[in-house]
C-alpha cells in the first residue's frame, strides 16, 4: 500500500495529538511533527543510554562560509546533552572555524578534494560516508545523521529523531501528489522509479539512523551511482534520486516532517508549527562552481 502526500492532511483517525497531519505511514512508521511527542519523556528514555551521535557535513569550496553558523546553531539545538561527534569534510581544513563545544562533543576534520562540478561533489558523498563508517564510525557511534552545511538550526532537534532508518519528507513536495515527484524516471538508471510507484519524496540533505542501517544505505547508493556512471548516466538529482530508490524498497522506520529541514525560500505554511533546521537563502550561482 502506498500513500499519496495529498493524504498527509486527510486522515485524522491516524493522528496522535494533531488533527491536521498524518502521524503514521501505511507501514506503521511514525511521522514526527511538533506536538506528536513529549520532549521530556523522550529525553528521559534516551539520555541514560549514553549514546554517541555522529553527524557528517560537507563544506567544500565556497560552502565553507556556512560552516560557522551550522556548528554554532547545532550546539544550541542539535542533540543537546548527548555525545556528538561532528565529521566535517572540506578541501580547506585550515578554514574550519573554532567553535565552543559542550562537554562530550567534538569535531574531526577530513580533507577531501575539490571536484570540478557541484554535482560530482554531491554524488561522491555516499562513497565518502561509507568509507568513514567502515573505518571509524562503526566503532565510535550508535547513530549517524548526514546533514547539509548550508543550514541553520532554530529549535530543538533531538532524540525523537532516533530510529533504525530515518528519512525526511522534502519540504517542497510534502503537500504535492505523487505524480509530481521528481523521481528518476529513466529505466536505464539504477535509481529508476516507475510512474505510479513511490511513497513520499525524501530530501537528500538529511538522512540517518543506526550506523549499520545507514552503512547499508550509502553502500547501495554509491555502488548504484558507479553503475550509472559507467553507463554515462547521471540520475536526475544525483544521490537524492538514489536515496529515494533505496527508501522505496527499504522503508524508513521513522520519517521526519519538513519542520526538521525546511527551506527559507518557502514561507512557513499552516501545518509547520516550528522550523527546527532550515536551508538558508543563497545565490546558487555564487556558491556552486560550474553550475
CSV table of N, CA and C in Angstrom, one decimal, residues 33-113:
chain,number,residue,atom,x,y,z
A,33,UNK,N,6.1,15.2,14.0
A,33,UNK,CA,5.7,16.6,13.9
A,33,UNK,C,5.8,17.2,15.3
A,34,UNK,N,5.8,18.5,15.4
A,34,UNK,CA,5.6,19.1,16.7
A,34,UNK,C,4.3,18.7,17.2
A,35,UNK,N,4.2,18.5,18.5
A,35,UNK,CA,3.0,18.1,19.3
A,35,UNK,C,2.7,16.6,19.1
A,36,UNK,N,3.6,15.8,18.5
A,36,UNK,CA,3.3,14.4,18.4
A,36,UNK,C,4.2,13.6,19.3
A,37,UNK,N,5.0,14.3,20.1
A,37,UNK,CA,5.9,13.6,21.1
A,37,UNK,C,6.1,14.5,22.3
A,38,UNK,N,6.4,13.9,23.4
A,38,UNK,CA,6.7,14.6,24.7
A,38,UNK,C,8.3,14.7,24.8
A,39,UNK,N,8.9,15.9,24.6
A,39,UNK,CA,10.3,16.0,24.7
A,39,UNK,C,10.9,15.6,26.0
A,40,UNK,N,10.2,15.8,27.1
A,40,UNK,CA,10.8,15.4,28.4
A,40,UNK,C,10.8,13.9,28.5
A,41,UNK,N,9.7,13.3,28.1
A,41,UNK,CA,9.7,11.8,28.1
A,41,UNK,C,10.7,11.2,27.2
A,42,UNK,N,10.9,11.8,26.0
A,42,UNK,CA,11.9,11.2,25.0
A,42,UNK,C,13.3,11.4,25.6
A,43,UNK,N,13.6,12.5,26.2
A,43,UNK,CA,14.9,12.7,26.8
A,43,UNK,C,15.1,11.7,28.0
A,44,UNK,N,14.1,11.5,28.8
A,44,UNK,CA,14.2,10.6,29.9
A,44,UNK,C,14.5,9.2,29.5
A,45,UNK,N,14.0,8.8,28.3
A,45,UNK,CA,14.2,7.5,27.8
A,45,UNK,C,15.6,7.3,27.2
A,46,UNK,N,16.1,8.3,26.4
A,46,UNK,CA,17.3,8.1,25.7
A,46,UNK,C,18.6,8.6,26.4
A,47,UNK,N,18.5,9.6,27.2
A,47,UNK,CA,19.8,10.2,27.7
A,47,UNK,C,20.5,9.2,28.7
A,48,UNK,N,19.8,8.4,29.4
A,48,UNK,CA,20.5,7.4,30.2
A,48,UNK,C,21.3,6.3,29.4
A,49,UNK,N,21.0,6.2,28.1
A,49,UNK,CA,21.6,5.2,27.3
A,49,UNK,C,23.1,5.5,27.0
A,50,UNK,N,23.5,6.8,27.2
A,50,UNK,CA,24.9,7.2,27.0
A,50,UNK,C,25.3,7.0,25.5
A,51,UNK,N,24.4,7.4,24.6
A,51,UNK,CA,24.6,7.2,23.2
A,51,UNK,C,25.6,8.2,22.6
A,52,UNK,N,26.2,7.9,21.5
A,52,UNK,CA,27.0,8.8,20.7
A,52,UNK,C,26.4,9.0,19.4
A,53,UNK,N,26.2,10.2,18.9
A,53,UNK,CA,25.6,10.5,17.7
A,53,UNK,C,26.7,11.1,16.8
A,54,UNK,N,26.9,10.5,15.6
A,54,UNK,CA,27.8,11.1,14.6
A,54,UNK,C,27.0,11.9,13.7
A,55,UNK,N,27.6,13.1,13.2
A,55,UNK,CA,26.9,13.9,12.3
A,55,UNK,C,28.0,14.3,11.2
A,56,UNK,N,27.6,14.0,9.9
A,56,UNK,CA,28.5,14.3,8.8
A,56,UNK,C,28.0,15.6,8.1
A,57,UNK,N,29.0,16.4,7.7
A,57,UNK,CA,28.7,17.6,6.9
A,57,UNK,C,29.8,17.9,5.9
A,58,UNK,N,29.4,18.2,4.7
A,58,UNK,CA,30.4,18.5,3.7
A,58,UNK,C,30.5,20.1,3.5
A,59,UNK,N,31.7,20.6,3.5
A,59,UNK,CA,31.9,22.0,3.4
A,59,UNK,C,33.0,22.3,2.4
A,60,UNK,N,32.7,22.2,1.2
A,60,UNK,CA,33.7,22.2,0.1
A,60,UNK,C,33.5,23.5,-0.7
A,61,UNK,N,34.7,24.0,-1.2
A,61,UNK,CA,34.6,25.2,-2.0
A,61,UNK,C,34.0,26.4,-1.2
A,62,UNK,N,33.2,27.2,-1.8
A,62,UNK,CA,32.6,28.3,-1.2
A,62,UNK,C,31.6,28.0,-0.1
A,63,UNK,N,31.2,26.7,0.0
A,63,UNK,CA,30.3,26.3,1.1
A,63,UNK,C,30.9,26.4,2.5
A,64,UNK,N,32.2,26.7,2.6
A,64,UNK,CA,32.9,26.8,3.8
A,64,UNK,C,32.2,28.0,4.6
A,65,UNK,N,31.7,29.0,3.9
A,65,UNK,CA,31.1,30.2,4.5
A,65,UNK,C,29.9,29.8,5.4
A,66,UNK,N,29.3,28.7,5.2
A,66,UNK,CA,28.1,28.3,6.0
A,66,UNK,C,28.5,27.5,7.3
A,67,UNK,N,29.7,27.1,7.4
A,67,UNK,CA,30.1,26.1,8.4
A,67,UNK,C,29.9,26.7,9.8
A,68,UNK,N,30.4,27.9,10.0
A,68,UNK,CA,30.3,28.5,11.4
A,68,UNK,C,28.9,28.6,11.9
A,69,UNK,N,28.0,29.1,11.1
A,69,UNK,CA,26.6,29.2,11.6
A,69,UNK,C,26.0,27.8,11.8
A,70,UNK,N,26.4,26.9,11.0
A,70,UNK,CA,25.9,25.5,11.2
A,70,UNK,C,26.3,25.0,12.5
A,71,UNK,N,27.6,25.0,12.8
A,71,UNK,CA,28.1,24.5,14.1
A,71,UNK,C,27.6,25.2,15.3
A,72,UNK,N,27.6,26.6,15.2
A,72,UNK,CA,27.2,27.3,16.4
A,72,UNK,C,25.7,27.1,16.7
A,73,UNK,N,24.9,27.0,15.7
A,73,UNK,CA,23.5,26.8,16.0
A,73,UNK,C,23.2,25.3,16.3
A,74,UNK,N,24.0,24.4,15.8
A,74,UNK,CA,23.9,23.0,16.2
A,74,UNK,C,24.2,22.8,17.7
A,75,UNK,N,25.2,23.6,18.2
A,75,UNK,CA,25.5,23.5,19.6
A,75,UNK,C,24.4,24.0,20.5
A,76,UNK,N,23.5,24.8,20.0
A,76,UNK,CA,22.3,25.3,20.7
A,76,UNK,C,21.1,24.3,20.7
A,77,UNK,N,21.0,23.6,19.5
A,77,UNK,CA,19.7,22.9,19.3
A,77,UNK,C,19.9,21.4,18.9
A,78,UNK,N,21.0,21.0,18.4
A,78,UNK,CA,21.1,19.6,17.9
A,78,UNK,C,21.6,18.6,18.9
A,79,UNK,N,20.7,17.7,19.3
A,79,UNK,CA,21.0,16.6,20.2
A,79,UNK,C,21.7,17.1,21.5
A,80,UNK,N,21.1,18.1,22.1
A,80,UNK,CA,21.7,18.8,23.3
A,80,UNK,C,21.8,17.7,24.4
A,81,UNK,N,22.9,17.8,25.1
A,81,UNK,CA,23.2,16.9,26.2
A,81,UNK,C,23.5,15.4,25.8
A,82,UNK,N,23.7,15.2,24.5
A,82,UNK,CA,24.1,13.9,24.0
A,82,UNK,C,25.6,14.1,23.6
A,83,UNK,N,26.3,13.0,23.5
A,83,UNK,CA,27.7,13.0,23.0
A,83,UNK,C,27.5,13.1,21.4
A,84,UNK,N,28.1,14.1,20.8
A,84,UNK,CA,28.0,14.3,19.4
A,84,UNK,C,29.4,14.4,18.8
A,85,UNK,N,29.6,13.7,17.7
A,85,UNK,CA,30.9,13.8,17.0
A,85,UNK,C,30.6,14.3,15.6
A,86,UNK,N,31.0,15.6,15.4
A,86,UNK,CA,30.8,16.2,14.0
A,86,UNK,C,32.0,15.7,13.1
A,87,UNK,N,31.7,15.2,12.0
A,87,UNK,CA,32.7,14.9,11.0
A,87,UNK,C,32.6,15.8,9.8
A,88,UNK,N,33.5,16.7,9.7
A,88,UNK,CA,33.5,17.8,8.6
A,88,UNK,C,34.4,17.4,7.5
A,89,UNK,N,33.9,17.4,6.3
A,89,UNK,CA,34.6,17.1,5.1
A,89,UNK,C,34.8,18.4,4.3
A,90,UNK,N,36.1,18.7,4.1
A,90,UNK,CA,36.4,20.0,3.4
A,90,UNK,C,37.7,20.0,2.7
A,91,UNK,N,37.8,20.8,1.7
A,91,UNK,CA,39.0,21.0,1.0
A,91,UNK,C,39.9,22.1,1.6
A,92,UNK,N,39.4,22.7,2.6
A,92,UNK,CA,40.0,23.9,3.3
A,92,UNK,C,40.1,23.6,4.8
A,93,UNK,N,40.8,22.6,5.2
A,93,UNK,CA,40.8,22.3,6.7
A,93,UNK,C,41.3,23.4,7.6
A,94,UNK,N,42.2,24.3,7.1
A,94,UNK,CA,42.6,25.4,7.9
A,94,UNK,C,41.6,26.5,8.1
A,95,UNK,N,40.5,26.4,7.3
A,95,UNK,CA,39.4,27.4,7.4
A,95,UNK,C,38.3,27.0,8.3
A,96,UNK,N,38.4,25.8,8.9
A,96,UNK,CA,37.3,25.3,9.7
A,96,UNK,C,37.3,26.2,11.0
A,97,UNK,N,36.2,26.8,11.3
A,97,UNK,CA,36.1,27.8,12.4
A,97,UNK,C,36.3,27.1,13.8
A,98,UNK,N,36.8,27.9,14.7
A,98,UNK,CA,36.8,27.4,16.1
A,98,UNK,C,35.5,27.7,16.8
A,99,UNK,N,34.9,26.7,17.3
A,99,UNK,CA,33.5,26.8,17.9
A,99,UNK,C,33.6,26.2,19.3
A,100,UNK,N,33.0,26.9,20.3
A,100,UNK,CA,32.9,26.4,21.6
A,100,UNK,C,31.9,25.2,21.7
A,101,UNK,N,32.5,24.0,22.0
A,101,UNK,CA,31.6,22.8,22.1
A,101,UNK,C,31.3,22.5,23.5
A,102,UNK,N,30.1,21.9,23.7
A,102,UNK,CA,29.7,21.5,25.0
A,102,UNK,C,30.5,20.2,25.4
A,103,UNK,N,30.5,19.9,26.6
A,103,UNK,CA,31.2,18.7,27.1
A,103,UNK,C,30.6,17.4,26.4
A,104,UNK,N,31.6,16.6,26.0
A,104,UNK,CA,31.2,15.4,25.3
A,104,UNK,C,31.0,15.5,23.8
A,105,UNK,N,31.3,16.7,23.3
A,105,UNK,CA,31.1,16.9,21.8
A,105,UNK,C,32.4,17.3,21.2
A,106,UNK,N,32.7,16.8,20.0
A,106,UNK,CA,34.0,17.0,19.4
A,106,UNK,C,33.8,17.1,17.8
A,107,UNK,N,34.9,17.6,17.2
A,107,UNK,CA,34.9,17.8,15.8
A,107,UNK,C,36.1,17.1,15.2
A,108,UNK,N,35.9,16.3,14.1
A,108,UNK,CA,37.0,15.8,13.3
A,108,UNK,C,36.9,16.3,11.9
A,109,UNK,N,38.1,16.8,11.4
A,109,UNK,CA,38.1,17.4,10.1
A,109,UNK,C,38.8,16.4,9.1
A,110,UNK,N,38.1,16.1,8.0
A,110,UNK,CA,38.6,15.2,7.0
A,110,UNK,C,38.8,16.0,5.7
A,111,UNK,N,40.0,16.0,5.2
A,111,UNK,CA,40.3,16.7,3.9
A,111,UNK,C,39.8,15.9,2.7
A,112,UNK,N,39.1,16.5,1.8
A,112,UNK,CA,38.6,15.9,0.6
A,112,UNK,C,39.0,16.8,-0.6
A,113,UNK,N,39.1,16.2,-1.8
A,113,UNK,CA,39.5,17.1,-2.9
A,113,UNK,C,38.3,17.9,-3.4
